[in-house]
Coordinates of C-alpha atoms in Angstrom, one line a residue:
Chain A
M670 CA 102.0 82.7 136.3
S671 CA 100.2 79.4 136.4
P672 CA 102.3 76.2 136.5
L673 CA 102.7 74.3 133.3
R674 CA 101.5 70.8 132.5
T675 CA 103.4 68.8 130.0
L676 CA 101.3 67.1 127.3
A677 CA 104.2 65.5 125.3
A678 CA 108.0 65.7 125.1
A679 CA 110.6 64.7 122.5
H680 CA 114.3 64.9 122.1
W681 CA 116.7 64.9 119.2
P682 CA 120.0 63.8 120.7
P683 CA 123.4 65.0 119.7
G684 CA 125.0 63.0 116.9
E685 CA 121.7 62.0 115.2
P686 CA 121.4 63.9 111.9
P687 CA 117.9 65.1 111.3
P688 CA 116.2 64.4 107.9
P689 CA 116.7 67.1 105.3
L690 CA 114.0 69.8 105.2
P691 CA 113.0 70.8 101.7
G692 CA 113.5 74.5 101.1
F693 CA 116.1 74.9 103.8
A694 CA 119.9 74.8 103.1
A695 CA 123.3 75.4 104.6
S696 CA 122.5 74.5 108.2
I697 CA 121.0 71.7 110.1
F698 CA 119.3 74.1 112.5
N699 CA 116.0 74.2 110.8
P700 CA 115.8 70.5 110.0
L701 CA 116.6 69.9 113.7
V702 CA 113.8 72.1 114.8
A703 CA 111.3 70.6 112.4
A704 CA 112.3 67.0 113.3
V705 CA 112.0 67.4 117.1
A706 CA 108.7 69.3 116.7
E707 CA 107.4 66.5 114.5
R708 CA 108.2 63.9 117.1
C709 CA 106.6 65.9 119.9
L710 CA 103.4 66.8 118.0
A711 CA 103.0 63.3 116.7
A712 CA 103.2 62.0 120.2
H713 CA 100.3 64.1 121.3
Y714 CA 98.2 64.9 118.2
G715 CA 98.8 61.8 116.2
E716 CA 98.7 62.8 112.5
P717 CA 99.5 66.2 111.1
G718 CA 96.9 68.3 109.3
A719 CA 93.3 68.7 110.6
P720 CA 92.8 68.1 114.3
G721 CA 90.8 65.2 115.6
A722 CA 93.3 63.2 117.6
P723 CA 93.4 63.2 121.4
S724 CA 90.8 65.4 122.9
G725 CA 92.0 65.4 126.4
P726 CA 92.4 68.2 129.0
G727 CA 94.2 71.2 127.5
E728 CA 93.2 70.2 124.0
S729 CA 91.7 72.9 121.8
G730 CA 88.5 73.2 119.9
E731 CA 86.3 70.7 118.2
S732 CA 87.3 68.3 115.5
G733 CA 88.0 70.2 112.3
E734 CA 89.1 73.4 113.9
P735 CA 92.7 74.6 113.8
R736 CA 94.6 74.2 117.1
R737 CA 95.2 77.3 119.1
T738 CA 98.7 76.1 119.8
G739 CA 101.5 78.6 120.0
L740 CA 105.1 78.0 118.8
L741 CA 108.0 79.2 120.9
L742 CA 111.6 78.6 119.7
A743 CA 114.4 79.3 122.1
S744 CA 118.0 79.1 121.0
A745 CA 120.9 80.7 122.8
G746 CA 123.2 80.3 119.8
G747 CA 120.6 80.6 117.1
D748 CA 121.2 79.5 113.6
R749 CA 124.8 80.5 113.4
A750 CA 125.4 78.4 110.3
T751 CA 122.8 80.3 108.3
A752 CA 124.1 83.6 109.7
L753 CA 127.6 82.7 108.7
A754 CA 126.5 81.5 105.3
I755 CA 124.7 84.9 104.7
D756 CA 127.7 86.9 105.8
T757 CA 130.0 84.8 103.6
A758 CA 127.7 85.1 100.6
A759 CA 127.3 88.8 101.0
A760 CA 131.0 89.2 100.8
G761 CA 131.1 87.0 97.7
H762 CA 129.5 87.1 94.4
R763 CA 126.2 85.3 94.8
M764 CA 123.6 85.1 97.6
P765 CA 121.5 81.9 97.4
P766 CA 117.9 83.1 97.6
L767 CA 117.0 80.3 100.0
L768 CA 119.1 82.0 102.6
F769 CA 116.6 84.9 102.6
F770 CA 113.8 82.6 103.5
Q771 CA 115.6 81.1 106.5
S772 CA 117.3 84.3 107.6
N773 CA 115.2 84.4 110.7
P774 CA 114.1 81.7 113.2
N775 CA 110.4 82.2 112.5
A776 CA 110.5 80.6 109.1
V777 CA 110.8 77.0 110.2
L778 CA 108.1 77.6 112.7
G779 CA 105.9 78.5 109.8
H780 CA 106.6 75.1 108.3
V781 CA 105.6 73.4 111.5
A782 CA 102.5 75.5 112.0
A783 CA 101.3 75.0 108.5
R784 CA 101.8 71.2 108.7
W785 CA 100.0 70.8 112.0
Q786 CA 97.5 73.7 111.6
L787 CA 98.7 75.5 114.7
T788 CA 97.3 79.0 114.8
G789 CA 98.7 80.4 118.1
P790 CA 101.4 83.0 118.5
V791 CA 104.7 82.4 116.8
V792 CA 107.6 83.5 119.0
A793 CA 111.4 83.2 118.9
I794 CA 113.7 84.1 121.8
S795 CA 117.4 83.8 122.5
P796 CA 118.1 82.8 126.1
L797 CA 121.3 84.1 127.6
E798 CA 122.4 80.6 128.4
A799 CA 121.9 77.4 126.3
A800 CA 120.2 74.5 127.8
A801 CA 121.9 71.1 128.2
P802 CA 120.7 68.4 125.8
G803 CA 117.3 67.1 126.9
E804 CA 116.5 70.2 128.8
L805 CA 114.7 73.5 128.2
P806 CA 116.0 76.9 129.3
P807 CA 114.0 78.4 132.2
D808 CA 113.5 81.5 130.0
A809 CA 111.6 79.4 127.5
L810 CA 109.3 77.9 130.0
E811 CA 108.6 81.3 131.6
S812 CA 107.9 82.7 128.1
A813 CA 105.4 79.9 127.4
A814 CA 103.7 80.5 130.7
L815 CA 103.3 84.2 129.7
L816 CA 101.7 83.2 126.4
L817 CA 99.3 80.9 128.1
A818 CA 98.4 83.4 130.7
D819 CA 97.8 86.0 128.0
G820 CA 95.1 83.8 126.4
D821 CA 95.9 83.7 122.7
A822 CA 97.0 80.1 122.9
D823 CA 95.6 76.9 124.6
Q824 CA 98.9 75.1 124.3
V825 CA 102.4 76.1 123.5
L826 CA 105.0 73.9 121.7
V827 CA 108.3 74.9 123.3
I828 CA 111.4 74.0 121.2
T829 CA 115.0 74.5 122.1
A830 CA 117.7 73.8 119.5
E831 CA 121.4 74.4 119.7
L832 CA 124.1 73.8 117.0
A833 CA 127.4 72.2 117.9
E834 CA 130.2 74.6 117.3
R835 CA 131.6 72.7 114.4
T836 CA 128.5 73.1 112.3
E837 CA 129.2 76.8 112.0
R838 CA 130.6 76.6 108.5
P839 CA 129.2 78.2 105.4
A840 CA 127.6 76.2 102.7
G841 CA 130.0 74.5 100.4
E842 CA 132.8 74.1 103.0
P843 CA 133.6 70.8 104.5
G844 CA 131.4 69.9 107.4
A845 CA 128.6 72.3 106.4
A846 CA 126.2 69.6 105.3
G847 CA 126.8 67.4 108.3
G848 CA 127.5 68.7 111.7
T849 CA 125.4 68.1 114.8
G850 CA 123.2 69.7 117.3
H851 CA 120.6 68.9 119.8
A852 CA 117.0 69.8 120.3
T853 CA 114.2 69.3 122.7
A854 CA 110.5 70.0 122.3
V855 CA 107.8 70.0 124.9
L856 CA 104.1 70.6 124.4
V857 CA 102.7 72.4 127.4
T858 CA 99.4 73.8 128.7
A859 CA 98.4 75.7 131.8
G860 CA 98.5 73.4 134.8
Chain B
M168 CA 87.4 82.3 119.2
S169 CA 89.8 84.2 121.4
S170 CA 89.9 84.0 125.1
S171 CA 92.1 87.1 125.4
A172 CA 92.5 87.8 129.0
P173 CA 92.1 91.5 130.0
P174 CA 94.9 92.4 132.4
A175 CA 94.1 93.2 136.1
D176 CA 96.0 96.5 135.8
R177 CA 96.1 98.3 132.5
P178 CA 99.4 99.2 131.0
V179 CA 100.4 102.6 129.9
F180 CA 103.5 104.1 128.2
T181 CA 105.4 106.6 130.3
G182 CA 108.6 106.9 128.3
L183 CA 109.6 106.7 124.7
G184 CA 113.0 107.0 123.1
V185 CA 113.7 106.6 119.4
L186 CA 116.5 106.9 116.9
S187 CA 115.5 106.6 113.2
A188 CA 116.9 107.7 109.8
F189 CA 115.6 111.1 110.7
G190 CA 117.8 111.3 113.8
P191 CA 117.1 111.1 117.5
G192 CA 113.7 111.8 118.9
L193 CA 110.1 111.3 118.0
A194 CA 109.5 114.9 116.7
P195 CA 111.6 114.6 113.4
L196 CA 110.2 111.1 112.8
A197 CA 106.6 112.1 113.4
A198 CA 107.1 115.2 111.2
A199 CA 108.4 113.2 108.3
A200 CA 105.7 110.6 108.7
T201 CA 102.9 113.2 108.6
R202 CA 104.5 115.0 105.7
G203 CA 105.5 112.0 103.7
G204 CA 109.1 113.0 103.4
T205 CA 110.8 109.7 103.2
G206 CA 114.2 108.8 104.5
F207 CA 115.3 106.7 101.6
A208 CA 118.6 107.3 99.8
E209 CA 121.3 105.4 98.0
V210 CA 123.2 103.2 100.4
T211 CA 126.8 104.2 101.0
R212 CA 127.4 102.3 104.3
F213 CA 128.5 99.2 102.3
D214 CA 128.9 98.2 98.7
V215 CA 125.5 97.6 97.0
G216 CA 126.9 97.6 93.5
R217 CA 125.8 94.0 92.9
R218 CA 122.4 94.4 94.3
G219 CA 119.2 94.9 92.4
T220 CA 118.0 97.5 94.9
R221 CA 120.3 100.1 96.3
R222 CA 118.2 102.2 98.6
A223 CA 117.4 102.2 102.3
A224 CA 116.5 104.7 105.1
L225 CA 119.8 104.9 107.0
L226 CA 121.4 107.0 109.6
A227 CA 124.4 108.9 108.2
D228 CA 126.8 107.9 110.9
P229 CA 125.2 105.4 113.3
P230 CA 126.6 104.4 116.6
P231 CA 127.3 100.7 117.3
L232 CA 124.0 98.9 117.7
A233 CA 124.2 98.4 121.4
D234 CA 125.0 102.1 121.9
A235 CA 122.0 103.0 119.7
V236 CA 119.7 100.9 121.8
L237 CA 121.1 102.2 125.0
G238 CA 120.6 105.7 123.8
A239 CA 116.9 105.0 123.2
V240 CA 116.6 103.3 126.6
A241 CA 118.2 106.3 128.3
D242 CA 115.8 108.7 126.5
A243 CA 112.8 106.6 127.4
G244 CA 114.0 106.3 131.0
R245 CA 114.6 110.0 131.3
Q246 CA 111.1 110.9 129.9
A247 CA 109.5 108.4 132.3
E248 CA 111.7 109.5 135.3
L249 CA 112.1 105.7 135.5
P250 CA 112.6 104.3 139.0
P251 CA 115.5 101.8 139.3
G252 CA 115.1 98.0 138.8
A253 CA 113.0 97.7 135.7
P254 CA 113.7 94.6 133.6
L255 CA 114.5 95.1 129.9
L256 CA 112.9 93.1 127.1
L257 CA 115.1 93.4 124.0
A258 CA 114.4 92.6 120.4
L259 CA 117.3 92.0 118.1
H260 CA 118.1 90.3 114.8
S261 CA 119.3 86.7 115.2
D262 CA 122.9 86.7 113.8
L263 CA 126.5 86.2 114.8
Q264 CA 126.4 89.4 116.9
T265 CA 123.2 88.8 118.8
R266 CA 124.7 87.5 122.0
E267 CA 127.4 90.1 122.2
V268 CA 125.0 93.0 121.5
A269 CA 122.7 91.7 124.2
R270 CA 125.5 91.4 126.6
R271 CA 126.6 95.0 126.0
V272 CA 123.0 96.3 126.2
S273 CA 122.6 94.4 129.5
E274 CA 125.7 95.9 131.0
G275 CA 124.7 99.4 129.8
A276 CA 121.2 99.0 131.0
A277 CA 122.5 98.1 134.5
A278 CA 124.5 101.2 134.4
L279 CA 121.3 103.2 133.7
G280 CA 119.6 101.6 136.7
L281 CA 117.7 98.9 135.0
A282 CA 117.8 95.2 136.1
G283 CA 119.6 94.2 132.8
V284 CA 118.2 92.3 129.9
H285 CA 115.5 89.9 131.0
R286 CA 114.8 88.3 127.6
V287 CA 116.0 88.6 124.0
Y288 CA 113.3 88.4 121.2
T289 CA 114.5 87.3 117.8
G290 CA 111.2 86.7 116.0
A291 CA 111.8 88.8 113.0
C292 CA 109.2 91.6 112.3
V293 CA 107.0 90.8 115.2
A294 CA 109.8 90.5 117.7
A295 CA 109.3 93.9 119.3
A296 CA 105.5 93.7 119.4
T297 CA 105.8 90.3 121.0
A298 CA 108.0 91.9 123.7
V299 CA 105.5 94.7 124.2
A300 CA 102.7 92.2 124.6
D301 CA 104.8 90.2 127.2
A302 CA 105.6 93.5 129.0
A303 CA 101.8 94.2 129.2
V304 CA 101.2 90.7 130.7
L305 CA 104.1 91.2 133.2
V306 CA 102.8 94.6 134.5
G307 CA 99.2 93.6 134.1
S308 CA 99.6 90.6 136.3
G309 CA 101.5 92.6 138.9
R310 CA 104.8 90.9 138.5
Y311 CA 106.6 94.1 137.8
P312 CA 105.3 97.7 138.1
R313 CA 107.1 98.6 134.9
V314 CA 109.1 97.0 132.1
V315 CA 111.3 98.6 129.5
V316 CA 111.0 97.2 126.0
A317 CA 113.8 98.1 123.5
A318 CA 114.7 97.1 120.0
G319 CA 117.4 97.8 117.5
H320 CA 118.3 97.1 113.9
L321 CA 120.9 98.8 111.9
V322 CA 121.0 97.7 108.2
E323 CA 124.0 95.5 107.5
P324 CA 125.4 94.0 104.2
G325 CA 124.3 90.4 104.9
V326 CA 120.7 91.1 105.6
F327 CA 120.5 93.6 102.8
A328 CA 122.0 91.1 100.3
A329 CA 119.7 88.3 101.6
F330 CA 116.6 90.5 101.2
D331 CA 117.8 91.5 97.8
A332 CA 118.4 87.9 96.7
G333 CA 115.0 86.9 98.0
R334 CA 113.4 89.6 95.8
A335 CA 111.9 91.2 98.9
L336 CA 113.3 94.7 98.1
A337 CA 111.5 97.2 95.9
R338 CA 113.0 97.0 92.5
D339 CA 112.1 100.7 91.8
G340 CA 113.7 101.9 95.0
A341 CA 110.4 103.1 96.5
L342 CA 108.3 101.5 99.2
R343 CA 104.7 101.8 98.0
P344 CA 102.4 100.0 100.5
F345 CA 99.0 99.0 99.1
S346 CA 99.7 100.9 95.9
A347 CA 99.4 99.8 92.4
G348 CA 102.8 99.0 91.1
R349 CA 104.3 98.1 94.5
S350 CA 107.3 95.8 94.2
G351 CA 108.7 95.2 97.7
T352 CA 110.0 96.8 100.8
L353 CA 113.0 98.9 101.7
L354 CA 115.1 98.5 104.9
G355 CA 115.6 101.1 107.6
D356 CA 117.6 101.8 110.7
A357 CA 116.0 102.1 114.1
A358 CA 116.6 101.9 117.8
V359 CA 113.6 102.4 120.0
A360 CA 112.6 101.9 123.6
V361 CA 109.4 102.3 125.6
V362 CA 108.6 102.2 129.3
V363 CA 105.5 100.0 129.8
E364 CA 104.0 100.7 133.2
A365 CA 101.0 99.6 135.2
A366 CA 98.6 102.5 135.2
D367 CA 98.2 102.4 139.0
A368 CA 102.0 102.4 139.5
A369 CA 102.4 105.4 137.1
A370 CA 99.6 107.3 138.9
A371 CA 101.1 106.5 142.3
R372 CA 104.3 108.2 141.4
G373 CA 102.7 111.0 139.5
A374 CA 104.0 109.9 136.1
R375 CA 102.1 111.2 133.1
P376 CA 101.3 108.5 130.6
L377 CA 102.0 109.2 126.9
A378 CA 99.3 106.8 125.8
R379 CA 97.5 103.7 127.0
L380 CA 98.3 100.2 125.7
A381 CA 94.6 99.3 125.4
G382 CA 94.9 95.9 123.8
W383 CA 97.2 93.5 122.0
G384 CA 96.8 90.3 120.1
R385 CA 99.0 87.6 118.7
S386 CA 98.3 84.8 116.2
G387 CA 99.8 82.5 113.6
D388 CA 98.6 81.9 110.0
A389 CA 99.4 78.2 110.0
H390 CA 99.9 78.6 106.3
H391 CA 103.5 78.8 105.0
V392 CA 107.2 79.3 105.8
C393 CA 107.2 82.9 104.5
R394 CA 104.0 83.7 102.6
P395 CA 101.1 85.2 104.3
R396 CA 97.8 83.5 104.4
P397 CA 96.0 85.0 101.4
D398 CA 92.7 85.7 103.1
G399 CA 94.4 87.5 106.0
A400 CA 92.5 85.3 108.6
G401 CA 95.6 85.2 110.9
V402 CA 96.0 89.0 110.9
A403 CA 92.2 89.4 111.5
R404 CA 92.5 87.1 114.6
A405 CA 95.3 89.1 116.1
V406 CA 93.3 92.3 115.5
R407 CA 90.1 90.8 117.1
S408 CA 92.1 89.6 120.0
A409 CA 93.5 93.1 120.6
L410 CA 90.1 94.7 120.3
A411 CA 88.5 92.1 122.7
R412 CA 91.2 92.5 125.3
A413 CA 90.6 96.3 125.2
G414 CA 86.9 96.0 125.1
V415 CA 86.8 98.2 122.0
V416 CA 84.5 97.6 119.0
P417 CA 85.9 98.0 115.5
A418 CA 84.1 101.3 115.1
G419 CA 86.1 102.6 118.0
V420 CA 89.3 102.5 116.0
D421 CA 90.3 105.8 114.4
Y422 CA 93.5 104.9 112.6
V423 CA 95.5 101.9 111.5
N424 CA 99.3 102.0 111.1
A425 CA 99.4 98.9 108.9
N426 CA 102.2 96.4 108.5
G427 CA 102.2 97.4 104.8
T428 CA 105.6 96.3 103.7
G429 CA 105.0 97.0 100.0
S430 CA 105.0 93.3 99.2
P431 CA 102.3 92.6 96.6
M432 CA 101.0 89.5 98.5
S433 CA 101.4 90.6 102.0
D434 CA 99.7 94.0 101.5
L435 CA 96.8 92.3 99.8
A436 CA 96.4 89.8 102.6
E437 CA 96.5 92.5 105.2
A438 CA 93.9 94.6 103.3
R439 CA 91.6 91.5 103.3
A440 CA 92.1 91.1 107.0
L441 CA 91.1 94.7 107.7
R442 CA 88.0 94.2 105.5
E443 CA 87.1 91.1 107.5
V444 CA 87.4 92.9 110.8
F445 CA 86.1 96.4 109.9
G446 CA 83.6 95.6 107.1
A447 CA 81.9 98.6 105.6
A448 CA 83.5 100.9 108.2
L449 CA 86.8 100.4 106.4
A450 CA 85.6 102.8 103.8
T451 CA 86.2 105.7 106.1
L452 CA 88.9 104.3 108.4
P453 CA 92.2 106.0 107.8
V454 CA 95.0 103.5 107.0
S455 CA 98.6 104.0 106.2
S456 CA 101.9 102.2 106.6
S457 CA 104.6 104.4 108.1
K458 CA 107.2 102.0 106.7
S459 CA 106.7 104.0 103.5
V460 CA 108.5 106.8 105.2
H461 CA 111.1 105.2 107.7
G462 CA 111.6 101.9 106.0
H463 CA 111.4 98.3 107.4
A464 CA 113.4 98.0 110.6
L465 CA 112.8 94.2 110.9
E466 CA 113.1 93.3 114.6
A467 CA 112.7 97.0 115.6
S468 CA 109.9 97.7 113.1
A469 CA 107.0 97.1 115.5
L470 CA 108.5 99.4 118.1
L471 CA 109.3 102.1 115.6
E472 CA 105.8 102.0 114.2
L473 CA 104.4 102.0 117.7
A474 CA 106.3 105.2 118.3
V475 CA 104.9 106.8 115.2
T476 CA 101.4 105.6 116.2
I477 CA 101.8 107.1 119.7
G478 CA 102.9 110.3 118.0
A479 CA 99.7 110.4 115.9
L480 CA 97.7 110.2 119.1
G481 CA 99.4 113.4 120.1
G482 CA 97.6 115.4 117.4
G483 CA 100.4 116.1 115.0
G484 CA 98.5 114.6 112.1
L485 CA 98.1 111.1 110.7
P486 CA 101.2 109.3 109.2
V487 CA 100.8 109.2 105.5
N488 CA 101.1 106.3 103.1
A489 CA 104.0 107.6 101.0
G490 CA 105.1 106.2 97.6
W491 CA 101.5 105.8 96.4
L492 CA 101.2 105.6 92.6
G493 CA 97.5 104.8 92.3
P494 CA 94.8 102.4 93.6
D495 CA 95.1 98.7 93.5
P496 CA 91.5 97.6 92.8
E497 CA 91.9 94.6 95.1
V498 CA 93.1 96.6 98.1
E499 CA 90.3 99.2 98.6
L500 CA 91.6 101.0 101.7
H501 CA 91.0 104.6 102.8
L502 CA 94.7 105.4 102.6
V503 CA 96.2 108.5 104.2
L504 CA 97.9 110.1 101.2
P505 CA 100.4 112.9 101.2
E506 CA 98.7 116.3 100.8
G507 CA 97.8 117.0 97.2
R508 CA 98.1 113.5 96.0
T509 CA 95.2 112.1 93.9
D510 CA 94.6 109.0 92.0
D511 CA 97.0 109.8 89.2
R512 CA 100.5 108.6 88.7
T513 CA 102.0 111.8 87.6
D514 CA 103.6 113.1 90.8
D515 CA 105.9 110.6 92.4
R516 CA 108.3 112.7 94.4
T517 CA 107.8 111.1 97.8
D518 CA 110.8 108.9 97.7
D519 CA 113.4 111.6 98.1
R520 CA 114.9 112.4 101.5
T521 CA 114.0 116.0 102.2
E522 CA 116.6 118.4 103.5
D523 CA 114.6 119.0 106.7
S524 CA 114.2 115.4 107.5
A525 CA 117.8 114.6 106.7
E526 CA 118.9 117.1 109.2
G527 CA 116.4 115.8 111.8
R528 CA 114.7 119.2 112.2
T529 CA 111.4 119.4 113.8
E530 CA 108.6 120.5 111.5
D531 CA 105.9 123.0 112.4
R532 CA 103.2 120.4 113.2
G533 CA 100.5 122.8 112.4
E534 CA 101.5 122.7 108.7
N535 CA 101.2 119.0 108.7
S536 CA 97.8 118.6 110.3
A537 CA 96.2 118.4 107.0
G538 CA 98.4 115.5 105.9
G539 CA 96.7 113.1 103.7
R540 CA 93.3 113.6 102.0
A541 CA 92.3 115.6 105.0
A542 CA 88.9 116.4 103.6
D543 CA 88.1 112.7 103.7
L544 CA 89.4 112.0 107.1
P545 CA 87.4 112.0 110.3
G546 CA 90.1 113.9 112.1
T547 CA 93.8 114.0 112.5
R548 CA 93.9 113.3 116.2
P549 CA 92.8 109.7 116.7
R550 CA 91.8 108.6 120.1
C551 CA 92.4 104.9 119.5
A552 CA 94.8 103.4 116.9
L553 CA 96.1 100.0 115.8
S554 CA 99.7 99.2 114.9
L555 CA 100.0 95.9 113.0
N556 CA 102.9 93.7 112.2
S557 CA 103.4 90.4 110.5
A558 CA 106.5 88.2 110.0
F559 CA 107.8 85.1 108.4
G560 CA 106.3 81.9 109.8
G561 CA 102.9 83.5 109.6
A562 CA 103.3 85.4 112.9
N563 CA 100.9 88.4 113.4
T564 CA 100.7 91.0 116.1
A565 CA 98.3 93.8 116.8
L566 CA 98.9 96.6 119.3
L567 CA 96.0 98.9 120.2
V568 CA 97.0 102.2 121.7
A569 CA 94.7 104.9 123.0
A570 CA 95.1 108.5 124.2
A571 CA 95.9 108.7 127.8

């Protein structure tokens, strides 16, 4: 596989709560992913929506065309808070409909893709080992290199997000709305 | 525009293992698919008394998920006479059990002579197709001579309740892709594995391919968290990418196993995508969604449907589009309908599990070769077929398989 070249990078450090993400509940996982993606994409593309910002090497298409940017979310732990909320609700009397929409990790990537008009592949993986804050798991970078080598994307936004253990509480229980986690996003292209 | 890179060495499938609601093996699944005998029944695995929909296509007594996946891997490896050391790409639902199931599959895979789990894909309904595409890149680039791709999903109360609360499940208990009156999907069990091998490596060891993986494509809608892009442009790009990678023109496709979840919006978007790619040729291109028979197996769905599509290449007949009540004027597809079905709504008996399929018995394939409106179909042995999948987040995949 070709080496990767980093176009932009962003971190969401542990302890800094991400802004709420409308349409997502019970877990900070999805707000975390959206927030770090926003930071990284803004650093390279500028404004969301139609392309037109930096047109440097590795940039896709002409102004006005969607970006052939893939999205790859890697999380060893996944959104355990949502998974726990779903299991808890299933055993109870009412399942909040929003939990259906966030029941898989692709959903928040759809939010990011729509906001930034990213039309590349949408991929979610679960590395066997979590990355330390500020780092990306090697599995994620290898996956991104595969996507770029395959040719359906010109760039890939690689995001890793991990919840801290204490966020794994179902909605309505103390600590569920808060909690912490960390996330890192890197926009890469073929080197 | 796509710059889909053709691989240096074409991938082929040399092994296939499948466990579905119809039991172990491709034969009972393929027979049910061509006959339109669906696997849906009242769920008894867990309490569905508070759910709006109570049906799914489930195994009567499923093994633990890791064992189900390993059984499929073992079957695929046995058929391929798999040399040791192949990495395993695994697709699983992302939940509280994912890591433990992956760990158990990795241990079991090592015992079968594989190199263990190389990567776990959790990207919903395109997870397994994404893994197949990655496997194709890995063998096509020469990094590995062969890669095993496996996926498993057994329906559990949490996912069932979440889909029910999200109004994603068919309220009338029948999965009716592209049909008038469709109201949603139904879930199904599956564990599937395939051996993806470089054609040269397979030839060198005398392995006989089941089919070729001629092309694959991946795209994103860039539209919404969970709704498909209404014009189907994202799906169309994935299909075009697969065709370009294969060097196949749209007229070279003989059959499409569509994503067809039974969702009113998603099915319409997919039909528009097919119209965009195939144009007037769509009038005679057989299309069905085998989900209508085996249900929606989420992270395993793409691999289950790929298995059905490979089965169709074998000449047993085209998978039918079960549950059909009548035409949706906006869809306009040449659907493969169960034998004897016409455009009326008087005979809706396809959503009952048949005795034969429940027992996993192999049908006489000759009886099924006229499945669908055979008189309208160009043939029941396609040479080249598409298997399509879409997921939340606007993810789309297209796998193009061809007779070996």
